[in-house]
Amino acid sequence: MTVISFTQPAERARYQEGAGAQAVPDSKPKVPRETAPAARAATEPAAKTALSLRGVSRRFGEKEVLKGIDLDIPEGQFVAIIGKSGCGKSTLLRLIAGLDDPSSGKLTLGTDGHAHRTRIMFQEPRLLPWARVADNVAVGLTGLSKGAEARETALSLLAEVGLKDRADEWPAVLSGGQRQRVALARALAAKPYLLALDEPLGALDALTRIEMQALLERIWRQEGFTAVLVTHDVAEALALADRVIVIDKGAVSLDLAIALPRPRRHGSADVAALEGRILAALFDEQDA
Amino acid sequence: MQKTGRSFLNNVTGWILPVLILIAWEAASRIGLISPNVLAAPSAVAEAFWRLLLSGELLQNIWISTLRALSGFAIGGAIGLVLGLANGLSSLSRNLTDTTLQMVRNIPHLALIPLVILWFGIDEEAKLFLVALGVFFPVYVNTLLGIQSVDPQLVEMGRVYGMSRSALFFRVILPGALPSIFVGLRYALGIMWLTLIVAETIAASSGLGYMAMQAREFLLLDVVVLSILIYALLGKLADSLARLLERQFLQWHPAFQPA
Ligand SMILES: Nc1ncnc2c1ncn2[C@@H]1O[C@H](COP(=O)(O)OP(=O)(O)OP(=O)(O)O)[C@@H](O)[C@H]1O
Ligand SMILES: [Mg+2]
């Protein structure tokens, strides 16, 4: 249970303005929807809901991995999901991406007609080794366009991620970061309405990661899709997200709006303060 | 330019040893170290080759053997491929047939020769049956293995991106299984020649094996050696062809990429 306590109301107010953040006090056992309006308040009040989860649970056999998650994600929001290993982040993301169905509860994807435009980007690039880079990107256009048209789109997407000159190579000759960029281009090909990302940068080195974060942010701002990013990296979440959700033992334990101006600088004081709070929530410091 | 020069050199290097052996063999035969009753000299083999080539007998027999090999291979390989694909894709099909096939696989197909001669005599069917049976298993087993080892993450990716069943098969599953299928194919080619040699020496009235057996009766050692060499050459040719195809189809594979 995470309640951020402030010694004085004044300090609390200063904190919020300074860091641009609002805490959503978590009440056991779960966060009631009505008491968690902070995140929405941080975005346009009239924004349509891209995704809404109501009491979503997922069990594997005896084990209940997700326990009644309630969540609303407005259109265009960048949400980061953080949690300890094995807490159910990937499970939640697979539900969101429609790869799996909840055991109970309801999951509604925004406006109709967009449902098929959900894309997921995995921790591994999952490129087809036997298809050239451009053809791999064109996989993202399956059912939308073909042949020369698809190739043209693929090339422009590759240019977008800075790999236009590698279009006719095999994935095997690319570096890890480049492969992940191809995977990003593929995920973006269909102009997704919702992009779910499962630790897409987890396997990359620190420098490539920062580069990729900047790329991801730029493309997200340009395309305006709704993004749900699962990550282990608190700094990454703070660099990218409008809102950070901490999952603990299958439930939302912290729902924090991040209203820092973009582009964000790594290592600024505001970021450090927020980082401390998220880490506190992750390690349940207030619980003792 | 430099590259082709280097690969030419590599090719030449590989031939140095065989040529030396050939020269030594010829010399040993000439000075009587190897008796003509044990092994014919290379020159004698070359003479036999020329003689049989002119009479047309050689080409006739090569043609017959090749035809047998290829038709047996086509039949056995096709059945193996289809069953391998079916059992890799459908658990119903696998449950139905795999146990039976794995049991039959344990019978060495050459052990069936007496039975096959009883069934078919020494007609073409006997050879076709044996070759097809021998080729079937490596193709079947490796196709099945190839499909089962396709990365499930890639299959999931294909599904997420809305590939139809046929697109999933042709763009993800089949290419993923192809390296393994090629392994089976090359293994099957070896078995194909082996089976044919045995079948032709035991039960045939034409073909290379038959030619060798006839020559043995008349103590024509040069022809016997010639048949053996031609078998080796045909086997090598088939393998090279398979490698060529492999290189063509598996260009993407790191093992086949120019360094
Ligand atoms: N298909 C499945 N069958 C059974 N159990 C599963 C399955 N998928 C996930 N689980 C279990 O659910 C729990 C949560 O898994 P999940 O992959 O969602 O964790 P995670 O938060 O993504 O962890 P990580 O950060 O290590 O990726 C784990 O205990 C895992 O064993
Ligand atoms: Mg995970």
Coordinates of C-alpha atoms and ligand atoms in Angstrom, one line a residue:
Chain A
M1 CA 0.0 0.0 0.0
T2 CA 1.5 3.2 -1.0
V3 CA 0.4 6.5 0.5
I4 CA 2.8 9.3 0.0
S5 CA 2.8 11.4 3.1
F6 CA 3.7 15.0 3.2
T7 CA 4.6 16.8 6.4
Q8 CA 2.7 20.0 5.5
P9 CA 0.0 20.8 3.0
A10 CA 2.2 23.5 1.6
E11 CA 5.0 21.2 0.9
R12 CA 2.6 18.9 -0.8
A13 CA 1.4 21.7 -3.1
R14 CA 4.9 22.7 -3.9
Y15 CA 5.8 19.2 -4.7
Q16 CA 3.0 18.8 -7.1
E17 CA 3.7 22.0 -8.9
G18 CA 7.3 21.5 -9.0
A19 CA 7.3 17.9 -10.2
G20 CA 4.0 18.3 -12.0
A21 CA 2.8 15.2 -10.4
Q22 CA -0.2 14.1 -8.4
A23 CA -0.3 11.0 -6.3
V24 CA -3.3 8.8 -6.4
P25 CA -3.6 7.3 -2.9
D26 CA -4.1 3.7 -3.2
S27 CA -6.7 2.1 -1.0
K28 CA -6.7 -1.6 -0.3
P29 CA -7.6 -3.9 -1.9
K30 CA -7.8 -2.0 -5.2
V31 CA -8.0 1.5 -6.5
P32 CA -11.7 2.4 -6.9
R33 CA -12.2 4.1 -10.2
E34 CA -13.8 7.2 -8.7
T35 CA -10.9 7.9 -6.4
A36 CA -8.4 7.7 -9.1
P37 CA -9.2 10.7 -11.4
A38 CA -5.7 12.2 -11.1
A39 CA -4.4 10.7 -14.3
R40 CA -7.3 11.9 -16.4
A41 CA -7.2 15.3 -14.8
A42 CA -3.7 15.6 -16.2
T43 CA -4.8 15.1 -19.8
E44 CA -7.6 16.8 -21.8
P45 CA -10.7 16.4 -19.8
A46 CA -12.7 15.6 -22.9
A47 CA -10.4 13.0 -24.3
K48 CA -12.1 9.8 -25.4
T49 CA -11.2 6.6 -23.7
A50 CA -9.0 4.4 -25.8
L51 CA -9.1 1.5 -23.5
S52 CA -11.1 0.7 -20.4
L53 CA -10.6 -2.3 -18.0
R54 CA -13.3 -3.2 -15.5
G55 CA -12.4 -5.7 -12.8
V56 CA -10.2 -7.5 -15.2
S57 CA -8.7 -10.7 -13.7
R58 CA -6.6 -13.4 -15.2
R59 CA -5.8 -16.7 -13.6
F60 CA -3.6 -19.5 -14.7
G61 CA -5.0 -22.6 -13.1
E62 CA -5.0 -21.9 -9.4
K63 CA -2.9 -18.8 -9.6
E64 CA -4.6 -15.5 -9.9
V65 CA -2.1 -13.3 -11.7
L66 CA -4.2 -10.2 -12.2
K67 CA -6.8 -9.4 -9.5
G68 CA -9.6 -7.1 -10.7
I69 CA -7.8 -4.3 -12.5
D70 CA -9.7 -1.1 -13.2
L71 CA -8.1 1.2 -15.6
D72 CA -9.1 3.9 -18.1
I73 CA -6.6 5.1 -20.7
P74 CA -7.6 8.2 -22.6
E75 CA -6.8 8.4 -26.3
G76 CA -3.3 9.5 -27.1
Q77 CA -1.9 8.9 -23.6
F78 CA 1.5 7.4 -23.0
V79 CA 1.1 5.0 -20.1
A80 CA 4.0 3.2 -18.5
I81 CA 3.4 0.0 -16.5
I82 CA 6.1 -0.9 -13.9
G83 CA 6.3 -3.7 -11.5
K84 CA 8.5 -6.4 -10.2
S85 CA 9.3 -9.4 -12.3
G86 CA 6.4 -11.8 -12.4
C87 CA 3.8 -9.4 -11.1
G88 CA 1.7 -9.8 -14.3
K89 CA 2.8 -6.9 -16.5
S90 CA 3.2 -9.0 -19.6
T91 CA -0.1 -10.8 -18.8
L92 CA -1.8 -7.4 -18.6
L93 CA -0.3 -6.2 -21.8
R94 CA -1.3 -9.4 -23.7
L95 CA -4.9 -8.8 -22.5
I96 CA -4.7 -5.2 -23.7
A97 CA -3.3 -6.3 -27.0
G98 CA -6.0 -8.9 -27.4
L99 CA -3.6 -11.8 -27.4
D100 CA -5.3 -13.3 -24.5
D101 CA -8.7 -13.0 -22.8
P102 CA -9.5 -12.1 -19.2
S103 CA -10.8 -14.8 -16.9
S104 CA -13.3 -12.3 -15.6
G105 CA -14.0 -8.7 -16.0
K106 CA -14.4 -6.6 -19.1
L107 CA -12.0 -5.0 -21.4
T108 CA -13.3 -2.4 -23.9
L109 CA -11.2 -1.0 -26.7
G110 CA -12.0 2.6 -27.6
T111 CA -14.1 3.6 -30.6
D112 CA -15.2 0.7 -32.7
G113 CA -13.4 0.0 -36.0
H114 CA -10.1 0.6 -34.3
A115 CA -9.9 -2.8 -32.6
H116 CA -7.8 -4.4 -35.3
R117 CA -5.3 -1.5 -35.2
T118 CA -3.8 -2.7 -31.9
R119 CA -0.2 -3.6 -32.3
I120 CA 2.2 -5.1 -29.9
M121 CA 5.9 -4.8 -29.8
F122 CA 7.7 -7.6 -28.0
Q123 CA 10.9 -7.7 -26.0
E124 CA 12.5 -9.5 -28.9
P125 CA 12.3 -8.0 -32.3
R126 CA 10.6 -11.2 -33.8
L127 CA 11.7 -10.4 -37.3
L128 CA 11.3 -13.1 -40.0
P129 CA 15.0 -14.1 -40.6
W130 CA 14.1 -15.1 -44.2
A131 CA 12.5 -11.8 -45.2
R132 CA 14.5 -8.7 -46.1
V133 CA 14.2 -5.8 -43.8
A134 CA 11.7 -4.0 -46.0
D135 CA 9.6 -7.1 -46.3
N136 CA 9.6 -7.5 -42.5
V137 CA 8.2 -4.0 -42.2
A138 CA 5.7 -4.8 -44.8
V139 CA 4.4 -7.6 -42.6
G140 CA 2.9 -4.8 -40.6
L141 CA 0.8 -4.0 -43.6
T142 CA -0.7 -7.5 -43.9
G143 CA -4.3 -7.1 -45.2
L144 CA -3.8 -3.4 -45.9
S145 CA -1.6 -3.1 -48.8
K146 CA 0.7 -5.2 -51.0
G147 CA 3.4 -5.2 -53.5
A148 CA 4.9 -1.9 -54.7
E149 CA 2.6 0.2 -52.5
A150 CA 3.5 -1.8 -49.4
R151 CA 7.2 -1.5 -50.2
E152 CA 6.9 2.3 -50.6
T153 CA 5.2 2.6 -47.2
A154 CA 7.8 0.2 -45.7
L155 CA 10.7 2.3 -47.1
S156 CA 9.2 5.5 -45.7
L157 CA 8.8 3.9 -42.3
L158 CA 12.4 2.7 -42.4
A159 CA 13.5 6.2 -43.2
E160 CA 11.5 7.3 -40.2
V161 CA 13.5 5.0 -37.9
G162 CA 16.8 5.8 -39.7
L163 CA 17.3 2.5 -41.6
K164 CA 16.3 3.4 -45.1
D165 CA 19.7 2.2 -46.5
R166 CA 19.3 -1.2 -44.9
A167 CA 16.0 -2.0 -46.6
D168 CA 17.4 -4.9 -48.7
E169 CA 19.5 -6.6 -46.0
W170 CA 18.7 -9.7 -44.0
P171 CA 17.8 -9.1 -40.3
A172 CA 20.7 -11.3 -39.3
V173 CA 23.2 -8.7 -40.3
L174 CA 21.6 -5.9 -38.2
S175 CA 22.6 -5.0 -34.6
G176 CA 20.1 -5.6 -31.8
G177 CA 19.1 -2.0 -31.7
Q178 CA 18.6 -1.8 -35.4
R179 CA 16.5 -4.9 -35.3
Q180 CA 14.3 -3.4 -32.7
R181 CA 13.9 -0.3 -34.8
V182 CA 12.8 -2.5 -37.7
A183 CA 10.3 -4.1 -35.3
L184 CA 9.1 -0.6 -34.4
A185 CA 8.7 0.4 -38.0
R186 CA 6.6 -2.8 -38.5
A187 CA 4.4 -2.1 -35.5
L188 CA 3.8 1.5 -36.8
A189 CA 3.1 0.4 -40.4
A190 CA -0.6 0.1 -39.9
K191 CA -0.9 3.4 -38.1
P192 CA -1.9 1.7 -34.9
Y193 CA -4.6 3.2 -32.6
L194 CA -3.0 1.5 -29.6
L195 CA 0.5 0.4 -29.4
A196 CA 1.4 -2.1 -26.6
L197 CA 5.1 -2.4 -25.9
D198 CA 6.5 -5.1 -23.7
E199 CA 9.9 -4.1 -22.6
P200 CA 10.9 -3.4 -26.2
L201 CA 14.2 -1.8 -25.2
G202 CA 15.0 -4.2 -22.4
A203 CA 17.7 -6.1 -24.2
L204 CA 19.5 -3.0 -25.5
D205 CA 22.6 -1.3 -24.1
A206 CA 22.1 1.9 -22.2
L207 CA 23.1 4.3 -25.0
T208 CA 21.1 2.6 -27.7
R209 CA 18.2 2.7 -25.2
I210 CA 18.3 6.4 -24.7
E211 CA 18.4 6.8 -28.5
M212 CA 15.5 4.5 -28.9
Q213 CA 13.5 6.3 -26.2
A214 CA 13.9 9.6 -28.1
L215 CA 12.9 7.9 -31.3
L216 CA 9.8 6.4 -29.7
E217 CA 8.8 9.7 -28.1
R218 CA 9.2 11.6 -31.4
I219 CA 7.1 9.1 -33.3
W220 CA 4.5 8.9 -30.6
R221 CA 4.2 12.7 -30.6
Q222 CA 4.0 12.8 -34.3
E223 CA 1.5 10.0 -34.8
G224 CA -0.6 10.5 -31.6
F225 CA -1.4 6.9 -30.9
T226 CA -2.2 5.6 -27.4
A227 CA 0.9 3.8 -26.0
V228 CA 1.1 1.3 -23.2
L229 CA 4.7 0.6 -22.3
V230 CA 5.8 -2.2 -19.9
T231 CA 9.2 -1.5 -18.5
H232 CA 11.5 -2.4 -15.7
D233 CA 13.3 0.8 -16.0
V234 CA 11.8 3.6 -13.9
A235 CA 14.0 6.2 -15.7
E236 CA 12.6 5.1 -19.0
A237 CA 9.0 5.3 -17.7
L238 CA 9.7 8.9 -16.5
A239 CA 11.4 9.8 -19.8
L240 CA 8.4 8.8 -21.9
A241 CA 5.2 8.4 -20.0
D242 CA 2.3 10.8 -19.2
R243 CA 1.3 8.4 -16.5
V244 CA 3.0 5.7 -14.6
I245 CA 1.1 2.7 -13.2
V246 CA 2.8 0.4 -10.7
I247 CA 1.5 -3.1 -10.5
D248 CA 2.0 -5.1 -7.4
K249 CA 0.7 -8.5 -6.6
G250 CA -1.7 -8.4 -9.5
A251 CA -3.3 -5.0 -8.6
V252 CA -2.6 -1.4 -9.3
S253 CA -0.7 0.0 -6.4
L254 CA 0.2 3.4 -7.7
D255 CA -1.3 5.5 -10.5
L256 CA 0.8 8.6 -11.0
A257 CA 0.4 11.3 -13.6
I258 CA 3.7 12.8 -14.9
A259 CA 3.2 16.2 -16.2
L260 CA 6.8 17.1 -16.9
P261 CA 7.4 19.1 -20.0
R262 CA 8.9 17.3 -23.0
P263 CA 11.5 16.5 -24.2
R264 CA 12.6 15.4 -20.8
R265 CA 16.1 15.6 -19.5
H266 CA 17.6 12.5 -17.9
G267 CA 18.7 13.1 -14.4
S268 CA 16.8 16.4 -13.6
A269 CA 15.8 17.0 -10.0
D270 CA 12.0 16.6 -10.8
V271 CA 12.7 13.3 -12.4
A272 CA 14.8 12.1 -9.5
A273 CA 12.0 13.0 -7.0
L274 CA 9.4 11.1 -9.0
E275 CA 11.8 8.2 -9.4
G276 CA 12.1 8.0 -5.6
R277 CA 8.4 7.8 -5.2
I278 CA 7.9 5.1 -7.8
L279 CA 10.7 3.1 -6.3
A280 CA 9.1 3.5 -2.9
A281 CA 5.8 2.2 -4.3
L282 CA 7.6 -0.7 -5.9
F283 CA 9.3 -1.8 -2.7
D284 CA 6.4 -1.0 -0.5
E285 CA 8.3 1.2 1.8
Q286 CA 5.2 2.8 3.3
D287 CA 3.8 -0.5 4.3
A288 CA 6.0 -1.2 7.2
Chain B
M1 CA 38.0 -10.3 -58.3
Q2 CA 40.1 -11.2 -55.4
K3 CA 37.3 -13.2 -54.0
T4 CA 36.8 -15.4 -57.1
G5 CA 40.6 -15.9 -57.2
R6 CA 40.6 -17.1 -53.6
S7 CA 37.6 -19.5 -54.0
F8 CA 39.3 -20.8 -57.2
L9 CA 42.4 -21.5 -55.1
N10 CA 40.3 -23.2 -52.4
N11 CA 38.7 -25.5 -55.0
V12 CA 42.1 -26.4 -56.5
T13 CA 43.5 -27.2 -53.0
G14 CA 40.8 -29.7 -52.5
W15 CA 41.8 -31.6 -55.6
I16 CA 45.5 -31.9 -54.9
L17 CA 45.2 -35.0 -52.7
P18 CA 42.9 -37.0 -55.0
V19 CA 45.2 -36.4 -58.0
L20 CA 48.2 -37.5 -56.0
I21 CA 46.4 -40.7 -54.9
L22 CA 45.5 -41.4 -58.5
I23 CA 49.1 -40.9 -59.7
A24 CA 50.4 -43.2 -56.9
W25 CA 47.7 -45.8 -57.7
E26 CA 48.6 -45.8 -61.4
A27 CA 52.4 -46.1 -60.6
A28 CA 51.8 -48.9 -58.1
S29 CA 49.8 -50.8 -60.7
R30 CA 52.5 -50.2 -63.4
I31 CA 55.3 -51.6 -61.3
G32 CA 53.2 -54.5 -60.2
L33 CA 52.7 -53.5 -56.6
I34 CA 48.9 -53.8 -57.1
S35 CA 47.9 -56.9 -59.0
P36 CA 45.3 -56.4 -61.8
N37 CA 43.3 -59.2 -60.1
V38 CA 42.9 -57.0 -57.0
L39 CA 42.4 -53.6 -58.4
A40 CA 42.4 -52.3 -62.0
A41 CA 44.8 -49.4 -62.8
P42 CA 43.3 -46.0 -63.4
S43 CA 44.3 -46.2 -67.0
A44 CA 42.5 -49.5 -67.4
V45 CA 39.4 -48.0 -65.8
A46 CA 39.6 -45.1 -68.2
E47 CA 39.9 -47.5 -71.1
A48 CA 36.8 -49.4 -69.8
F49 CA 35.0 -46.1 -69.6
W50 CA 35.8 -45.2 -73.1
R51 CA 34.9 -48.7 -74.4
L52 CA 31.5 -48.7 -72.6
L53 CA 30.8 -45.2 -73.6
L54 CA 31.3 -45.9 -77.2
S55 CA 29.1 -49.1 -77.1
G56 CA 26.4 -47.0 -75.4
E57 CA 26.1 -49.5 -72.7
L58 CA 27.4 -47.1 -70.0
L59 CA 25.0 -44.3 -70.8
Q60 CA 22.1 -46.7 -71.0
N61 CA 22.9 -48.1 -67.5
I62 CA 23.5 -44.7 -66.0
W63 CA 20.2 -43.5 -67.4
I64 CA 18.3 -46.4 -66.0
S65 CA 19.8 -46.1 -62.6
T66 CA 19.3 -42.4 -62.4
L67 CA 15.7 -42.7 -63.5
R68 CA 15.1 -45.3 -60.8
A69 CA 16.8 -43.2 -58.2
L70 CA 14.9 -40.1 -59.0
S71 CA 11.5 -41.7 -59.3
G72 CA 11.9 -43.5 -56.1
F73 CA 13.1 -40.3 -54.5
A74 CA 10.2 -38.3 -55.9
I75 CA 7.7 -40.8 -54.6
G76 CA 9.2 -41.4 -51.1
G77 CA 10.2 -37.7 -50.7
A78 CA 6.8 -36.4 -51.7
I79 CA 5.0 -38.8 -49.3
G80 CA 7.5 -38.0 -46.5
L81 CA 7.1 -34.3 -47.1
V82 CA 3.3 -34.3 -47.1
L83 CA 3.0 -36.5 -44.1
G84 CA 5.7 -34.5 -42.3
L85 CA 3.8 -31.3 -43.0
A86 CA 0.5 -32.8 -42.1
N87 CA 1.7 -34.2 -38.8
G88 CA 3.6 -31.0 -38.0
L89 CA 0.5 -28.9 -38.5
S90 CA -2.3 -31.1 -37.2
S91 CA -2.2 -32.9 -33.9
L92 CA -5.0 -35.1 -35.0
S93 CA -3.0 -36.3 -38.0
R94 CA 0.1 -36.7 -35.7
N95 CA -1.7 -38.7 -33.1
L96 CA -3.2 -40.9 -35.8
T97 CA 0.0 -41.8 -37.7
D98 CA 3.2 -40.8 -35.9
T99 CA 3.4 -43.8 -33.5
T100 CA 2.9 -46.2 -36.3
L101 CA 5.5 -44.5 -38.5
Q102 CA 8.0 -44.3 -35.7
M103 CA 7.6 -48.1 -35.2
V104 CA 8.1 -48.9 -38.9
R105 CA 11.1 -46.6 -39.0
N106 CA 13.0 -49.0 -36.8
I107 CA 12.9 -51.7 -39.4
P108 CA 16.0 -51.3 -41.7
H109 CA 14.4 -51.0 -45.1
L110 CA 17.0 -53.1 -46.7
A111 CA 15.9 -56.0 -44.4
L112 CA 12.8 -56.1 -46.5
I113 CA 14.7 -57.1 -49.7
P114 CA 13.7 -60.8 -49.5
L115 CA 10.1 -59.8 -49.0
V116 CA 10.2 -57.3 -51.7
I117 CA 11.6 -59.8 -54.2
L118 CA 8.8 -62.1 -53.3
W119 CA 6.3 -59.4 -53.9
F120 CA 7.6 -57.8 -57.0
G121 CA 10.2 -60.1 -58.3
I122 CA 13.2 -58.2 -59.8
D123 CA 10.9 -55.7 -61.6
E124 CA 11.1 -52.0 -61.4
E125 CA 8.6 -51.9 -58.6
A126 CA 11.0 -53.6 -56.3
K127 CA 13.6 -51.0 -56.7
L128 CA 11.1 -48.1 -56.6
F129 CA 9.6 -49.4 -53.5
L130 CA 12.9 -49.8 -51.7
V131 CA 14.2 -46.4 -52.7
A132 CA 11.0 -44.7 -51.8
L133 CA 10.8 -46.4 -48.5
G134 CA 14.4 -45.5 -47.7
V135 CA 14.0 -41.9 -48.7
F136 CA 10.7 -41.5 -46.9
F137 CA 11.9 -41.6 -43.4
P138 CA 14.6 -39.0 -43.3
V139 CA 12.4 -36.6 -45.2
Y140 CA 9.4 -37.3 -43.0
V141 CA 11.3 -37.1 -39.7
N142 CA 13.1 -33.9 -40.6
T143 CA 10.1 -32.1 -42.0
L144 CA 8.2 -32.9 -38.9
L145 CA 11.1 -31.8 -36.7
G146 CA 11.5 -28.6 -38.8
I147 CA 7.8 -27.6 -38.3
Q148 CA 7.9 -28.4 -34.6
S149 CA 10.9 -26.3 -34.1
V150 CA 9.6 -23.2 -35.8
D151 CA 9.8 -20.4 -33.3
P152 CA 6.4 -20.1 -31.7
Q153 CA 7.1 -16.4 -31.0
L154 CA 7.3 -15.8 -34.8
V155 CA 4.0 -17.7 -35.3
E156 CA 2.4 -15.5 -32.6
M157 CA 3.8 -12.4 -34.3
G158 CA 2.3 -13.6 -37.6
R159 CA -1.1 -14.0 -35.9
V160 CA -0.9 -10.6 -34.2
Y161 CA -0.3 -9.0 -37.6
G162 CA -3.3 -10.7 -39.0
M163 CA -1.8 -13.3 -41.3
S164 CA -4.2 -15.7 -42.8
R165 CA -3.6 -19.4 -42.2
S166 CA -2.0 -19.8 -45.6
A167 CA 0.1 -16.7 -45.2
L168 CA 1.2 -18.0 -41.9
F169 CA 2.2 -21.3 -43.5
F170 CA 4.0 -19.9 -46.5
R171 CA 5.6 -16.9 -44.8
V172 CA 6.4 -18.2 -41.4
I173 CA 6.1 -21.9 -40.9
L174 CA 7.5 -23.3 -44.1
P175 CA 10.5 -21.0 -44.3
G176 CA 11.2 -21.8 -40.7
A177 CA 11.1 -25.5 -41.3
L178 CA 13.2 -25.3 -44.5
P179 CA 16.7 -25.7 -43.0
S180 CA 15.6 -28.9 -41.3
I181 CA 13.8 -30.1 -44.5
F182 CA 17.1 -29.6 -46.4
V183 CA 19.0 -31.7 -43.9
G184 CA 16.4 -34.5 -44.4
L185 CA 16.7 -34.0 -48.2
R186 CA 20.5 -34.4 -48.3
Y187 CA 20.4 -37.4 -45.9
A188 CA 17.7 -38.9 -48.1
L189 CA 19.9 -38.5 -51.2
G190 CA 22.6 -40.5 -49.6
I191 CA 20.1 -43.3 -48.7
M192 CA 18.7 -43.1 -52.2
W193 CA 22.0 -44.1 -53.9
L194 CA 22.8 -46.6 -51.2
T195 CA 19.5 -48.4 -51.5
L196 CA 19.7 -48.4 -55.3
I197 CA 23.2 -49.9 -55.3
V198 CA 22.1 -52.7 -53.0
A199 CA 18.9 -53.4 -54.8
E200 CA 20.6 -53.3 -58.3
T201 CA 23.3 -55.7 -57.3
I202 CA 20.8 -58.1 -55.8
A203 CA 17.7 -57.9 -57.9
A204 CA 18.1 -56.3 -61.3
S205 CA 18.6 -57.0 -64.9
S206 CA 19.9 -53.6 -65.9
G207 CA 21.5 -50.5 -64.3
L208 CA 24.9 -49.7 -62.9
G209 CA 24.7 -52.2 -60.1
Y210 CA 23.8 -54.9 -62.5
M211 CA 26.6 -53.9 -64.8
A212 CA 29.0 -54.2 -61.9
M213 CA 27.7 -57.7 -61.0
Q214 CA 27.9 -58.9 -64.6
A215 CA 31.5 -57.6 -64.8
R216 CA 32.4 -59.4 -61.6
E217 CA 31.3 -62.7 -63.1
F218 CA 33.6 -62.2 -66.1
L219 CA 36.3 -60.9 -63.8
L220 CA 36.3 -57.5 -65.6
L221 CA 37.8 -55.6 -62.7
D222 CA 38.1 -52.4 -64.6
V223 CA 34.3 -52.3 -65.2
V224 CA 33.7 -53.0 -61.5
V225 CA 35.9 -50.1 -60.4
L226 CA 34.3 -47.9 -63.1
S227 CA 30.8 -48.6 -61.7
I228 CA 31.9 -47.8 -58.2
L229 CA 33.4 -44.6 -59.3
I230 CA 30.4 -43.6 -61.3
Y231 CA 28.2 -44.3 -58.3
A232 CA 30.4 -42.0 -56.2
L233 CA 30.3 -39.3 -58.9
L234 CA 26.5 -39.5 -59.1
G235 CA 26.2 -39.3 -55.4
K236 CA 28.4 -36.3 -55.3
L237 CA 26.5 -34.7 -58.1
A238 CA 23.2 -35.1 -56.3
D239 CA 24.7 -33.7 -53.1
S240 CA 26.1 -30.7 -54.9
L241 CA 22.7 -30.0 -56.5
A242 CA 21.1 -30.2 -53.1
R243 CA 23.7 -27.8 -51.7
L244 CA 23.1 -25.4 -54.5
L245 CA 19.4 -25.4 -53.9
E246 CA 20.0 -25.0 -50.2
R247 CA 22.2 -22.0 -50.8
Q248 CA 19.6 -20.6 -53.0
F249 CA 16.7 -21.0 -50.6
L250 CA 18.5 -20.4 -47.3
Q251 CA 20.3 -17.2 -48.4
W252 CA 19.0 -15.5 -45.3
H253 CA 20.6 -18.1 -43.0
P254 CA 23.7 -16.8 -41.3
A255 CA 25.4 -20.1 -42.2
F256 CA 25.0 -19.3 -45.9
Q257 CA 25.9 -15.6 -45.9
P258 CA 29.1 -14.5 -47.5
A259 CA 31.5 -13.6 -44.7
Ligands
LIG1 N1 0.7 -19.0 -19.9 C1 0.9 -19.0 -18.6 N2 0.6 -20.1 -17.9 C2 0.9 -20.2 -16.6 N3 1.4 -19.2 -15.8 C3 1.7 -18.1 -16.5 C4 1.5 -17.9 -17.9 N4 1.9 -16.7 -18.3 C5 2.3 -16.1 -17.1 N5 2.2 -16.9 -16.1 C6 2.5 -16.6 -14.7 O1 2.0 -15.3 -14.4 C7 2.9 -14.6 -13.6 C8 3.1 -13.2 -14.3 O2 3.7 -13.4 -15.5 P1 4.1 -12.2 -16.4 O3 4.8 -12.7 -17.6 O4 2.9 -11.4 -16.7 O5 5.1 -11.4 -15.5 P2 5.9 -10.0 -15.8 O6 5.4 -9.1 -14.9 O7 5.8 -9.7 -17.2 O8 7.4 -10.4 -15.5 P3 8.7 -9.9 -16.1 O9 8.9 -8.6 -15.7 O10 9.7 -10.9 -15.6 O11 8.5 -10.0 -17.6 C9 4.1 -15.4 -13.5 O12 4.2 -15.9 -12.2 C10 4.0 -16.4 -14.5 O13 4.6 -17.6 -14.1
MG2 MG 7.1 -9.8 -18.9

